[in-house]
Tab-separated table of C-alpha atoms in Angstrom:
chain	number	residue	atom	x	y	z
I	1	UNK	CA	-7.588	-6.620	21.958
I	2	UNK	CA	-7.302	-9.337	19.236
I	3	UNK	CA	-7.397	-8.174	15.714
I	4	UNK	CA	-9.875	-8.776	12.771
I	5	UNK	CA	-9.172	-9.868	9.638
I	6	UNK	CA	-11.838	-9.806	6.640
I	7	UNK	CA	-11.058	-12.810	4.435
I	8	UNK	CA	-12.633	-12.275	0.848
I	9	UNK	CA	-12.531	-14.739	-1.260
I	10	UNK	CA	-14.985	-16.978	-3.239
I	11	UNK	CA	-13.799	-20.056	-2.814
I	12	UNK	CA	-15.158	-21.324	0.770
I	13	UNK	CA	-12.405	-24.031	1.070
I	14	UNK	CA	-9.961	-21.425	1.144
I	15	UNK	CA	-11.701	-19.062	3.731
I	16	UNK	CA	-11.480	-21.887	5.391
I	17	UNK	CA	-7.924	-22.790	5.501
I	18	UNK	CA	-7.263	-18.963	6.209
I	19	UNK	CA	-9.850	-18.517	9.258
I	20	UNK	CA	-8.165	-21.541	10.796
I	21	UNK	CA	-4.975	-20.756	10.470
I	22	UNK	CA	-5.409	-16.822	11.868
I	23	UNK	CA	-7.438	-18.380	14.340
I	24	UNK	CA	-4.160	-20.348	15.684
I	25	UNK	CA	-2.242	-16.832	15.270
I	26	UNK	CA	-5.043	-15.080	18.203
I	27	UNK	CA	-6.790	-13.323	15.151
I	28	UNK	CA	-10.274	-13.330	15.238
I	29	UNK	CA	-12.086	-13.466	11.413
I	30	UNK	CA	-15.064	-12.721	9.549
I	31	UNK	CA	-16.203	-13.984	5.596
I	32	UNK	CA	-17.438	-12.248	2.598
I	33	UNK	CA	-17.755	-14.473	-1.001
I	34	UNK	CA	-18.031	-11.944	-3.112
I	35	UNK	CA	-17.111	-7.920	-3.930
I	36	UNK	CA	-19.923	-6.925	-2.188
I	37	UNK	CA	-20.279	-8.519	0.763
I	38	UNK	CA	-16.773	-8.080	1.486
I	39	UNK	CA	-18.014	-4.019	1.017
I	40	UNK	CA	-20.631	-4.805	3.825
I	41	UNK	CA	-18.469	-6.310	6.003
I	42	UNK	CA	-16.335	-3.704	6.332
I	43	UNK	CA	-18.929	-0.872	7.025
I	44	UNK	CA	-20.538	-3.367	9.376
I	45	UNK	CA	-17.144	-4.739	11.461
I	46	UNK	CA	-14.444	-2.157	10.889
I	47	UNK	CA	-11.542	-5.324	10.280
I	48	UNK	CA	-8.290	-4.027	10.794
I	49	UNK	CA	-7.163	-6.179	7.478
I	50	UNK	CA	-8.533	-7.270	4.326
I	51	UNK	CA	-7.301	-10.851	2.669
I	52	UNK	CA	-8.658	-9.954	-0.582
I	53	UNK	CA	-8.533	-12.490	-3.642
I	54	UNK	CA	-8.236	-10.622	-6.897
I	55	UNK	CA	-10.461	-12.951	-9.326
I	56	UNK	CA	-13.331	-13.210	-8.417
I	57	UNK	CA	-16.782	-12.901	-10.164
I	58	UNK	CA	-19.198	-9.756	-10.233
I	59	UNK	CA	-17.086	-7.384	-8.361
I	60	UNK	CA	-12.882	-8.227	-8.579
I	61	UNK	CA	-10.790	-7.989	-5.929
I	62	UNK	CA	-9.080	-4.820	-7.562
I	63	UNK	CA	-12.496	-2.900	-7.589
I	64	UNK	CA	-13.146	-3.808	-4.260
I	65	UNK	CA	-9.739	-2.613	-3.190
I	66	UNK	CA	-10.208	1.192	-5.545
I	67	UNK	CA	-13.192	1.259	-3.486
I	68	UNK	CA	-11.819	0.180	0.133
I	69	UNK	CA	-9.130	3.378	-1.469
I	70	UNK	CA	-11.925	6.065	-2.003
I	71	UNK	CA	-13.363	5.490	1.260
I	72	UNK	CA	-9.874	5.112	3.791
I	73	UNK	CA	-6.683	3.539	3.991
I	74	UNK	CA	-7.645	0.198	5.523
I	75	UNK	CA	-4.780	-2.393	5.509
I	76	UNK	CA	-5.029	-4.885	2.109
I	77	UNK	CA	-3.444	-7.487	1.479
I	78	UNK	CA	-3.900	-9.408	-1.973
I	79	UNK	CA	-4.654	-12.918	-3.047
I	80	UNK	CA	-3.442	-13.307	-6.819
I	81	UNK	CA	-4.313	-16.975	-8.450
I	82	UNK	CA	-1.582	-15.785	-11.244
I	83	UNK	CA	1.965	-15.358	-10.689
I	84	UNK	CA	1.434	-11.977	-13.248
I	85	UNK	CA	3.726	-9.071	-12.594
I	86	UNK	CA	1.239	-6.795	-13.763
I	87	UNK	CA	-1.662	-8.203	-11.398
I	88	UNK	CA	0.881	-7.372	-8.837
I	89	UNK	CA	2.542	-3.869	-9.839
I	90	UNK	CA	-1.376	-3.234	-10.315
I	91	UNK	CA	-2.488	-4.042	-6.866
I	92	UNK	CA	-0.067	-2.334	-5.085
I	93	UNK	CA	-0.601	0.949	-7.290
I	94	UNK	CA	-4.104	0.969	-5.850
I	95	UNK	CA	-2.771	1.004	-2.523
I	96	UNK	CA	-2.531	-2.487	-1.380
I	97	UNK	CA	-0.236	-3.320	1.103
I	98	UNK	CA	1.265	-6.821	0.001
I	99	UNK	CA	0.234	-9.760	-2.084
I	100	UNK	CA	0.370	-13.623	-1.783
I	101	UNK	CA	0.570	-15.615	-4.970
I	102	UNK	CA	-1.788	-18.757	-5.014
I	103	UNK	CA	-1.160	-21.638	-4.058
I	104	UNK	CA	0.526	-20.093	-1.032
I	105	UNK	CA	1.190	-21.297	2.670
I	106	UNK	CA	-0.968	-20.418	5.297
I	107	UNK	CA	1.961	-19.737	7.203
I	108	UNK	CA	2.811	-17.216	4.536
I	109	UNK	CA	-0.424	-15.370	4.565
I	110	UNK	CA	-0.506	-15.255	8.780
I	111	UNK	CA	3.178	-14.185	8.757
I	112	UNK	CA	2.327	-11.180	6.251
I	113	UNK	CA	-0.726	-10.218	7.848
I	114	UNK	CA	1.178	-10.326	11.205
I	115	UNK	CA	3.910	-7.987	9.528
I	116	UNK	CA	1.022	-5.940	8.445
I	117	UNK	CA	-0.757	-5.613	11.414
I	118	UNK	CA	2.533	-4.777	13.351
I	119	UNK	CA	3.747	-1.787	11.059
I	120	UNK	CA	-0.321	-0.045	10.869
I	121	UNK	CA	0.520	-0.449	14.948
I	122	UNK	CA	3.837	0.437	15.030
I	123	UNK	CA	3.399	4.058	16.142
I	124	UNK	CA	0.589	6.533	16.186
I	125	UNK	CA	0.977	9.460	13.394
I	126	UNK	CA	2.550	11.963	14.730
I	127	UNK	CA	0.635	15.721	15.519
I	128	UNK	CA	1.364	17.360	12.339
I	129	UNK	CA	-0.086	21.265	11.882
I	130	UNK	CA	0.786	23.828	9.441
I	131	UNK	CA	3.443	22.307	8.233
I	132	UNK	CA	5.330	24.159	5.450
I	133	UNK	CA	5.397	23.654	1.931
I	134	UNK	CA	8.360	21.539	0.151
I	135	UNK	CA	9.299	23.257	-3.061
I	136	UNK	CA	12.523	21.404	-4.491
I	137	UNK	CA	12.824	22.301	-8.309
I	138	UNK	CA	9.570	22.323	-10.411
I	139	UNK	CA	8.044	19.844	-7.336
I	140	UNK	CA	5.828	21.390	-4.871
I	141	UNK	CA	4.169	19.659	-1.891
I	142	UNK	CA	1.776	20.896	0.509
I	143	UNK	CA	1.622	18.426	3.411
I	144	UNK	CA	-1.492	19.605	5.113
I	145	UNK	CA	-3.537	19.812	1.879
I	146	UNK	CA	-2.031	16.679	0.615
I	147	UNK	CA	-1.429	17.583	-2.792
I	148	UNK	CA	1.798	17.511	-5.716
I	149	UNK	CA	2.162	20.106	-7.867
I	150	UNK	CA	4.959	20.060	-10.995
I	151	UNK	CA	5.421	23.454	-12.245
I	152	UNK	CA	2.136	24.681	-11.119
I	153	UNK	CA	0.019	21.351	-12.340
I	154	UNK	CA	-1.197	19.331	-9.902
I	155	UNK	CA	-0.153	15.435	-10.360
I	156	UNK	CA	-2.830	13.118	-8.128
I	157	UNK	CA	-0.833	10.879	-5.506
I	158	UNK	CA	-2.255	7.830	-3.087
I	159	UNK	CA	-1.772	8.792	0.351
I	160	UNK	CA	1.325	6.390	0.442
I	161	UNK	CA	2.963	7.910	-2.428
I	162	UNK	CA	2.239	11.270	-1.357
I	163	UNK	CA	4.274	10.408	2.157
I	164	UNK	CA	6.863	8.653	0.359
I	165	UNK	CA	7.763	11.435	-1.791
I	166	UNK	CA	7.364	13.737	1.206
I	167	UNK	CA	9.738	11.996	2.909
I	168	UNK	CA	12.703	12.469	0.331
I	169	UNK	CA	11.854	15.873	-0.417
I	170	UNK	CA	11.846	17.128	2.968
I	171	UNK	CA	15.786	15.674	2.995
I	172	UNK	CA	17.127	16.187	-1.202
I	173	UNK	CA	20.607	15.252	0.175
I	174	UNK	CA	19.878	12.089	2.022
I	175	UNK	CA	19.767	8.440	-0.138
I	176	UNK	CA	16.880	6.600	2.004
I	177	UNK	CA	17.170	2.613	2.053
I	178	UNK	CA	13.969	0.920	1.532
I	179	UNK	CA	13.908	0.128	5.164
I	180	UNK	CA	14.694	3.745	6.016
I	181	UNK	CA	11.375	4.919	3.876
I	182	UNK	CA	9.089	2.167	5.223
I	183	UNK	CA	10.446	3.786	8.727
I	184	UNK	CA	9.175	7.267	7.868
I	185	UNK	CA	6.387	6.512	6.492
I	186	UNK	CA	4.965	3.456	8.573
I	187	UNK	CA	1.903	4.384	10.728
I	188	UNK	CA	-1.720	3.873	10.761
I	189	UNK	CA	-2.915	3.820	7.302
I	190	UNK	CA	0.937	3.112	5.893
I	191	UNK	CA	2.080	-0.528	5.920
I	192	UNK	CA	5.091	-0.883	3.511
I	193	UNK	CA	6.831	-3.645	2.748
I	194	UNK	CA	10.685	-3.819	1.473
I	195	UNK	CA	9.187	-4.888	-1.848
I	196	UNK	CA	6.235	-2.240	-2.271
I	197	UNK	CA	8.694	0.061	-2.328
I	198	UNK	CA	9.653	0.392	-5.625
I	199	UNK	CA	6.005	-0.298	-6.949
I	200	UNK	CA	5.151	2.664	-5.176
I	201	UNK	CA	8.663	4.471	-6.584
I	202	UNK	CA	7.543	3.068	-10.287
I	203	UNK	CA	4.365	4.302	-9.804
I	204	UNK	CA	5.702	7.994	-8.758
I	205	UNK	CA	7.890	8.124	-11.776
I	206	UNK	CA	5.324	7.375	-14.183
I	207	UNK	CA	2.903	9.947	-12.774
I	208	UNK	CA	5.548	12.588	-13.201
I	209	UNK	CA	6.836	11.462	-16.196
I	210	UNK	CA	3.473	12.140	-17.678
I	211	UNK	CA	3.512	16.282	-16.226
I	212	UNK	CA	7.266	16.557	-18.005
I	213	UNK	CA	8.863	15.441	-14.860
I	214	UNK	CA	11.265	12.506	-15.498
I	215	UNK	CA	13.520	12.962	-12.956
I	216	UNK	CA	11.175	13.179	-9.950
I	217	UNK	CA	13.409	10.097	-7.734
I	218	UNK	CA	17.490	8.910	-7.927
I	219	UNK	CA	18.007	5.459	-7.921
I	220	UNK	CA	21.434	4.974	-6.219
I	221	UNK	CA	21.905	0.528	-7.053
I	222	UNK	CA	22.746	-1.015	-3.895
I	223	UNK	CA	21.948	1.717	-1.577
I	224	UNK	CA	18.417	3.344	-2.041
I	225	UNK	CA	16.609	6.354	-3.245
I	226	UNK	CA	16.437	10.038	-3.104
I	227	UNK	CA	14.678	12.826	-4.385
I	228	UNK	CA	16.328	13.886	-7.856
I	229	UNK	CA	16.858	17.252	-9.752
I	230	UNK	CA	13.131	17.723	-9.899
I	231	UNK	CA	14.637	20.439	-13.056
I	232	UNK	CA	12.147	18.336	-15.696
I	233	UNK	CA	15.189	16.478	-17.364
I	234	UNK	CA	15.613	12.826	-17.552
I	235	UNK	CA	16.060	10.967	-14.960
């Protein structure tokens, strides 16, 4: 069945140029101007993506997305007019799934939204039931419930960052490549990219770091990550 992509974005020439060029790629599209028609869209037609400019007026494209958040984990995939680090590290903390920087190719944007589309189908999540808790220092995860403790205090993860740190607890020994964690953790609902990573790693560490927990994830250079001391030290 072809795939639908939401384009969002208040500038119609644009919309344009992206509706075209998904159309060559098979996709078929919808259009929302604004915040909240791109909100109406998606409770109306279910798209399997979101191309979701951040700047625009009333309702941003990062409210939209905390939103889109609240509600499910519905592929996103930003549109930034500014080349801004923080615009970026930003979007992906709210649980986008990649970003394009304006003025971009259209080939770009299709070839992300294809990779997109391709991990969120790679595999259905696995049949996971009473699955035991992962204590590893002062950390403490409870899979089913979905929630972080450190020393007793819960810390409030995304889904994503929940999984990621799930998946390097459940093996303290093992240094996971980027490519390794977008592995485990790809799925419905999960579409990594090699360069979301470490947002999502940055993000992590500056959760803990707030609760006393500094060393929550190892950086080995060249290699990866893996879970570190989790003793409350620095990291």
């Amino acid at each position: 069945m072809p795939r639908t992509i939401l384009i969002v974005d208040d500038d119609p020439h644009i919309r344009q140029l992206l509706v075209f060029a998904l159309g060559k790629a098979g996709l078929d599209t919808i259009e929302a101007a604004d915040g909240e028609a791109a909100l109406t869209q998606v409770d109306a037609h279910g798209p399997d993506l979101v191309i979701l400019d951040i700047n625009m007026p009333q309702m941003d494209g990062l409210e939209v997305c905390r939103r889109l958040r609240a509600a499910g984990d519905l592929p996103i995939l930003f549109l930034s007019s500014r080349d801004d680090e923080i615009d970026r590290v930003l979007g992906i903390e709210l649980g986008a799934d990649d970003y394009v920087v304006k003025p971009f190719s259209p080939r770009e944007v299709v070839a992300r939204a294809m990779a997109i589309l391709r991990r969120t189908a790679a595999r259905p999540p696995a049949a996971e039931e009473n699955r035991p808790a992962i204590r590893h220092g002062l950390l403490s995860l409870d899979p089913d419930g979905w929630r972080a403790e450190w020393a007793g205090s819960e810390v409030p993860l995304t889904v994503t960052e929940f999984t990621i740190l799930r998946t390097l607890a459940s093996m303290p020994g093992k240094i996971f490549t980027r490519d390794a964690i977008i592995d485990r953790v790809r799925g419905p609902g999960f579409a990594l990219t090699d360069r979301t990573v470490d947002s999502h790693v940055r993000n992590l560490r500056a959760k803990f770091a707030q609760a006393g927990g500094s060393d929550i994830v190892e950086t080995r250079a060249g290699v990866g990550y893996r879970i570190g001391a989790c003793a409350g030290g620095a990291g």
